mmCIF file of C-alpha atoms in Angstrom:
data_model
loop_
_atom_site.group_PDB
_atom_site.id
_atom_site.type_symbol
_atom_site.label_atom_id
_atom_site.label_comp_id
_atom_site.label_asym_id
_atom_site.label_seq_id
_atom_site.Cartn_x
_atom_site.Cartn_y
_atom_site.Cartn_z
ATOM 1 C CA MET A 12 139.030 -95.710 -47.983
ATOM 2 C CA VAL A 13 137.224 -98.851 -49.089
ATOM 3 C CA LEU A 14 133.868 -99.722 -47.617
ATOM 4 C CA ALA A 15 133.541 -103.474 -47.242
ATOM 5 C CA VAL A 16 130.148 -104.874 -46.335
ATOM 6 C CA ALA A 17 129.425 -108.559 -45.995
ATOM 7 C CA PHE A 18 126.432 -109.978 -47.875
ATOM 8 C CA TYR A 19 125.033 -111.278 -44.575
ATOM 9 C CA ASP A 20 125.021 -107.732 -43.177
ATOM 10 C CA VAL A 21 123.176 -106.468 -46.243
ATOM 11 C CA VAL A 22 120.534 -109.146 -45.667
ATOM 12 C CA VAL A 23 120.269 -108.059 -42.008
ATOM 13 C CA TRP A 24 119.623 -104.516 -43.272
ATOM 14 C CA VAL A 25 117.008 -105.783 -45.741
ATOM 15 C CA HIS A 26 115.332 -107.807 -42.961
ATOM 16 C CA VAL A 27 115.193 -104.908 -40.478
ATOM 17 C CA SER A 28 114.125 -102.413 -43.159
ATOM 18 C CA ALA A 29 111.316 -104.716 -44.265
ATOM 19 C CA ILE A 30 110.063 -105.049 -40.680
ATOM 20 C CA VAL A 31 110.078 -101.267 -40.257
ATOM 21 C CA LEU A 32 108.227 -100.755 -43.552
ATOM 22 C CA ALA A 33 105.700 -103.494 -42.887
ATOM 23 C CA PHE A 34 104.759 -102.834 -39.312
ATOM 24 C CA GLY A 35 105.993 -99.377 -38.338
ATOM 25 C CA PRO A 36 103.048 -97.539 -39.897
ATOM 26 C CA THR A 37 100.501 -99.785 -38.179
ATOM 27 C CA PHE A 38 101.399 -98.315 -34.797
ATOM 28 C CA ALA A 39 100.054 -94.960 -36.041
ATOM 29 C CA TYR A 40 96.668 -96.411 -37.072
ATOM 30 C CA PRO A 41 94.892 -95.743 -33.732
ATOM 31 C CA VAL A 42 96.225 -92.168 -33.684
ATOM 32 C CA ILE A 43 95.060 -91.565 -37.270
ATOM 33 C CA ASP A 44 91.677 -93.144 -36.492
ATOM 34 C CA ALA A 45 91.162 -90.834 -33.521
ATOM 35 C CA ALA A 46 92.407 -87.701 -35.285
ATOM 36 C CA LEU A 47 90.210 -88.274 -38.349
ATOM 37 C CA GLY A 48 87.239 -89.115 -36.143
ATOM 38 C CA ARG A 49 87.593 -85.786 -34.368
ATOM 39 C CA ALA A 50 88.305 -83.778 -37.527
ATOM 40 C CA ASP A 51 85.701 -85.306 -39.868
ATOM 41 C CA ALA A 52 84.047 -88.669 -39.312
ATOM 42 C CA ARG A 53 83.086 -88.678 -42.997
ATOM 43 C CA ALA A 54 86.759 -89.290 -43.831
ATOM 44 C CA LEU A 55 86.900 -92.543 -41.868
ATOM 45 C CA PRO A 56 85.422 -94.855 -44.546
ATOM 46 C CA ALA A 57 88.160 -93.766 -46.983
ATOM 47 C CA TRP A 58 90.778 -94.216 -44.262
ATOM 48 C CA TRP A 59 89.590 -97.745 -43.491
ATOM 49 C CA ALA A 60 89.596 -98.613 -47.195
ATOM 50 C CA THR A 61 93.132 -97.192 -47.399
ATOM 51 C CA ARG A 62 94.280 -99.439 -44.549
ATOM 52 C CA ALA A 63 93.204 -102.474 -46.584
ATOM 53 C CA VAL A 64 95.258 -101.202 -49.535
ATOM 54 C CA VAL A 65 98.284 -100.552 -47.294
ATOM 55 C CA GLY A 66 97.956 -104.113 -46.021
ATOM 56 C CA SER A 67 97.989 -105.669 -49.471
ATOM 57 C CA ARG A 68 100.504 -103.352 -51.134
ATOM 58 C CA LEU A 69 102.975 -102.579 -48.347
ATOM 59 C CA ILE A 70 102.558 -104.790 -45.289
ATOM 60 C CA ALA A 71 102.178 -108.137 -47.097
ATOM 61 C CA PRO A 72 105.082 -107.634 -49.545
ATOM 62 C CA ALA A 73 107.429 -106.131 -46.930
ATOM 63 C CA GLY A 74 106.465 -108.817 -44.396
ATOM 64 C CA THR A 75 107.222 -111.486 -46.992
ATOM 65 C CA VAL A 76 110.641 -109.932 -47.667
ATOM 66 C CA ALA A 77 111.285 -109.863 -43.907
ATOM 67 C CA LEU A 78 110.318 -113.527 -43.592
ATOM 68 C CA LEU A 79 112.507 -114.605 -46.515
ATOM 69 C CA ALA A 80 115.484 -112.523 -45.372
ATOM 70 C CA GLY A 81 115.091 -113.826 -41.820
ATOM 71 C CA ALA A 82 114.951 -117.407 -43.083
ATOM 72 C CA TYR A 83 118.162 -116.829 -45.017
ATOM 73 C CA LEU A 84 119.877 -115.310 -41.960
ATOM 74 C CA ALA A 85 118.784 -118.139 -39.643
ATOM 75 C CA SER A 86 119.787 -120.792 -42.162
ATOM 76 C CA ASP A 87 123.147 -119.221 -43.001
ATOM 77 C CA ARG A 88 124.213 -119.163 -39.341
ATOM 78 C CA ASP A 89 122.306 -122.301 -38.295
ATOM 79 C CA LEU A 90 120.157 -120.384 -35.804
ATOM 80 C CA TRP A 91 116.832 -122.198 -36.185
ATOM 81 C CA SER A 92 117.199 -123.825 -32.759
ATOM 82 C CA GLU A 93 117.524 -120.440 -31.034
ATOM 83 C CA VAL A 94 114.441 -119.190 -29.171
ATOM 84 C CA TRP A 95 115.244 -115.610 -30.191
ATOM 85 C CA VAL A 96 114.849 -116.725 -33.821
ATOM 86 C CA THR A 97 111.962 -119.211 -33.661
ATOM 87 C CA ILE A 98 109.582 -117.112 -31.549
ATOM 88 C CA PRO A 99 109.857 -113.998 -33.756
ATOM 89 C CA ALA A 100 109.572 -116.176 -36.879
ATOM 90 C CA ALA A 101 106.379 -117.738 -35.534
ATOM 91 C CA ILE A 102 105.047 -114.309 -34.583
ATOM 92 C CA LEU A 103 105.783 -112.984 -38.067
ATOM 93 C CA VAL A 104 103.863 -115.887 -39.629
ATOM 94 C CA VAL A 105 100.922 -115.324 -37.247
ATOM 95 C CA VAL A 106 100.795 -111.564 -37.859
ATOM 96 C CA MET A 107 101.075 -112.020 -41.612
ATOM 97 C CA GLY A 108 98.291 -114.595 -41.452
ATOM 98 C CA LEU A 109 96.136 -112.129 -39.521
ATOM 99 C CA GLY A 110 96.742 -109.596 -42.270
ATOM 100 C CA GLY A 111 95.230 -111.780 -44.953
ATOM 101 C CA ALA A 112 92.643 -113.605 -42.880
ATOM 102 C CA PHE A 113 91.462 -110.787 -40.607
ATOM 103 C CA PHE A 114 92.773 -107.252 -41.150
ATOM 104 C CA GLY A 115 92.229 -106.921 -44.897
ATOM 105 C CA PRO A 116 88.697 -108.363 -44.916
ATOM 106 C CA ASN A 117 87.719 -106.549 -41.709
ATOM 107 C CA ASP A 118 88.993 -103.179 -42.964
ATOM 108 C CA ARG A 119 87.146 -103.613 -46.275
ATOM 109 C CA ARG A 120 83.892 -104.526 -44.469
ATOM 110 C CA LEU A 121 84.433 -101.637 -42.061
ATOM 111 C CA ALA A 122 84.896 -99.166 -44.930
ATOM 112 C CA VAL A 123 81.680 -100.335 -46.619
ATOM 113 C CA ALA A 124 79.617 -100.304 -43.405
ATOM 114 C CA ALA A 125 80.929 -96.878 -42.407
ATOM 115 C CA ALA A 126 80.248 -95.473 -45.884
ATOM 116 C CA ARG A 127 76.618 -96.612 -45.505
ATOM 117 C CA ASP A 128 76.475 -94.840 -42.135
ATOM 118 C CA VAL A 129 77.887 -91.629 -43.621
ATOM 119 C CA GLU A 130 75.385 -91.789 -46.473
ATOM 120 C CA ALA A 131 72.522 -92.419 -44.036
ATOM 121 C CA ALA A 132 73.546 -89.337 -42.038
ATOM 122 C CA ALA A 133 72.656 -87.193 -45.079
ATOM 123 C CA GLY A 134 74.730 -84.216 -43.959
ATOM 124 C CA ARG A 135 73.882 -84.559 -40.277
ATOM 125 C CA GLU A 136 76.192 -85.860 -37.581
ATOM 126 C CA VAL A 137 77.386 -89.384 -38.409
ATOM 127 C CA ARG A 138 76.180 -92.098 -36.053
ATOM 128 C CA TRP A 139 77.955 -95.412 -36.438
ATOM 129 C CA SER A 140 75.764 -98.482 -36.773
ATOM 130 C CA ALA A 141 76.146 -101.485 -34.491
ATOM 131 C CA GLU A 142 77.882 -103.277 -37.374
ATOM 132 C CA THR A 143 80.423 -100.478 -37.826
ATOM 133 C CA GLU A 144 81.068 -100.260 -34.092
ATOM 134 C CA ALA A 145 81.580 -104.037 -33.841
ATOM 135 C CA LEU A 146 84.023 -104.012 -36.770
ATOM 136 C CA ARG A 147 85.897 -101.064 -35.222
ATOM 137 C CA ARG A 148 86.161 -102.789 -31.841
ATOM 138 C CA ARG A 149 87.343 -106.005 -33.451
ATOM 139 C CA ALA A 150 89.973 -104.152 -35.495
ATOM 140 C CA GLY A 151 91.173 -102.340 -32.385
ATOM 141 C CA ALA A 152 91.372 -105.447 -30.226
ATOM 142 C CA VAL A 153 93.119 -107.627 -32.813
ATOM 143 C CA GLY A 154 95.345 -104.687 -33.778
ATOM 144 C CA ALA A 155 96.432 -104.280 -30.158
ATOM 145 C CA VAL A 156 97.276 -107.991 -29.935
ATOM 146 C CA ALA A 157 99.200 -107.862 -33.227
ATOM 147 C CA GLY A 158 101.091 -104.770 -32.067
ATOM 148 C CA ALA A 159 102.002 -106.450 -28.793
ATOM 149 C CA LEU A 160 103.196 -109.542 -30.672
ATOM 150 C CA ILE A 161 105.377 -107.382 -32.928
ATOM 151 C CA LEU A 162 106.928 -105.736 -29.868
ATOM 152 C CA VAL A 163 107.549 -109.154 -28.285
ATOM 153 C CA ALA A 164 109.243 -110.327 -31.488
ATOM 154 C CA LEU A 165 111.440 -107.214 -31.479
ATOM 155 C CA PHE A 166 112.357 -107.832 -27.856
ATOM 156 C CA PHE A 167 113.480 -111.393 -28.622
ATOM 157 C CA MET A 168 115.448 -110.339 -31.707
ATOM 158 C CA ILE A 169 117.160 -107.345 -30.116
ATOM 159 C CA THR A 170 118.022 -108.954 -26.768
ATOM 160 C CA LYS A 171 118.574 -112.429 -28.207
ATOM 161 C CA ALA A 172 116.484 -113.647 -25.269
ATOM 162 C CA GLY A 173 116.980 -117.323 -24.535
ATOM 163 C CA ALA A 174 120.435 -117.421 -26.118
#
């Protein structure tokens, strides 16, 4: 038995795998935030710093691979005029841009502000400052929008909506 796989299909696998690696974990962020907040608020500054590292070392590289693989796939089959290709491509560019312009900087600022709050608590219950709360709210709101955009992109790609 010989297993024959077309190069195009391998690139589809690379594209889908990169999307899963880049954005799959981000859907767990609110759950992790809540669980750590209940278990030990003092762990949250390290968690928020970790999110910034995940963004730069996993999300950005995997998102770039997804974008390049998707560009190859669309070009190889001349699909750039298809709505189910252009909308997800635009969404990927927007979400990747948010990663560098918003999520990374916001998570780093959030980690620093929260660490100050933990230090100020001096062993007592941690009370988040107005700055920390504002950064948390912003991260949650923009994260929800980014998550919704990712789901919209998946819908277009899977259903080939508009084809």
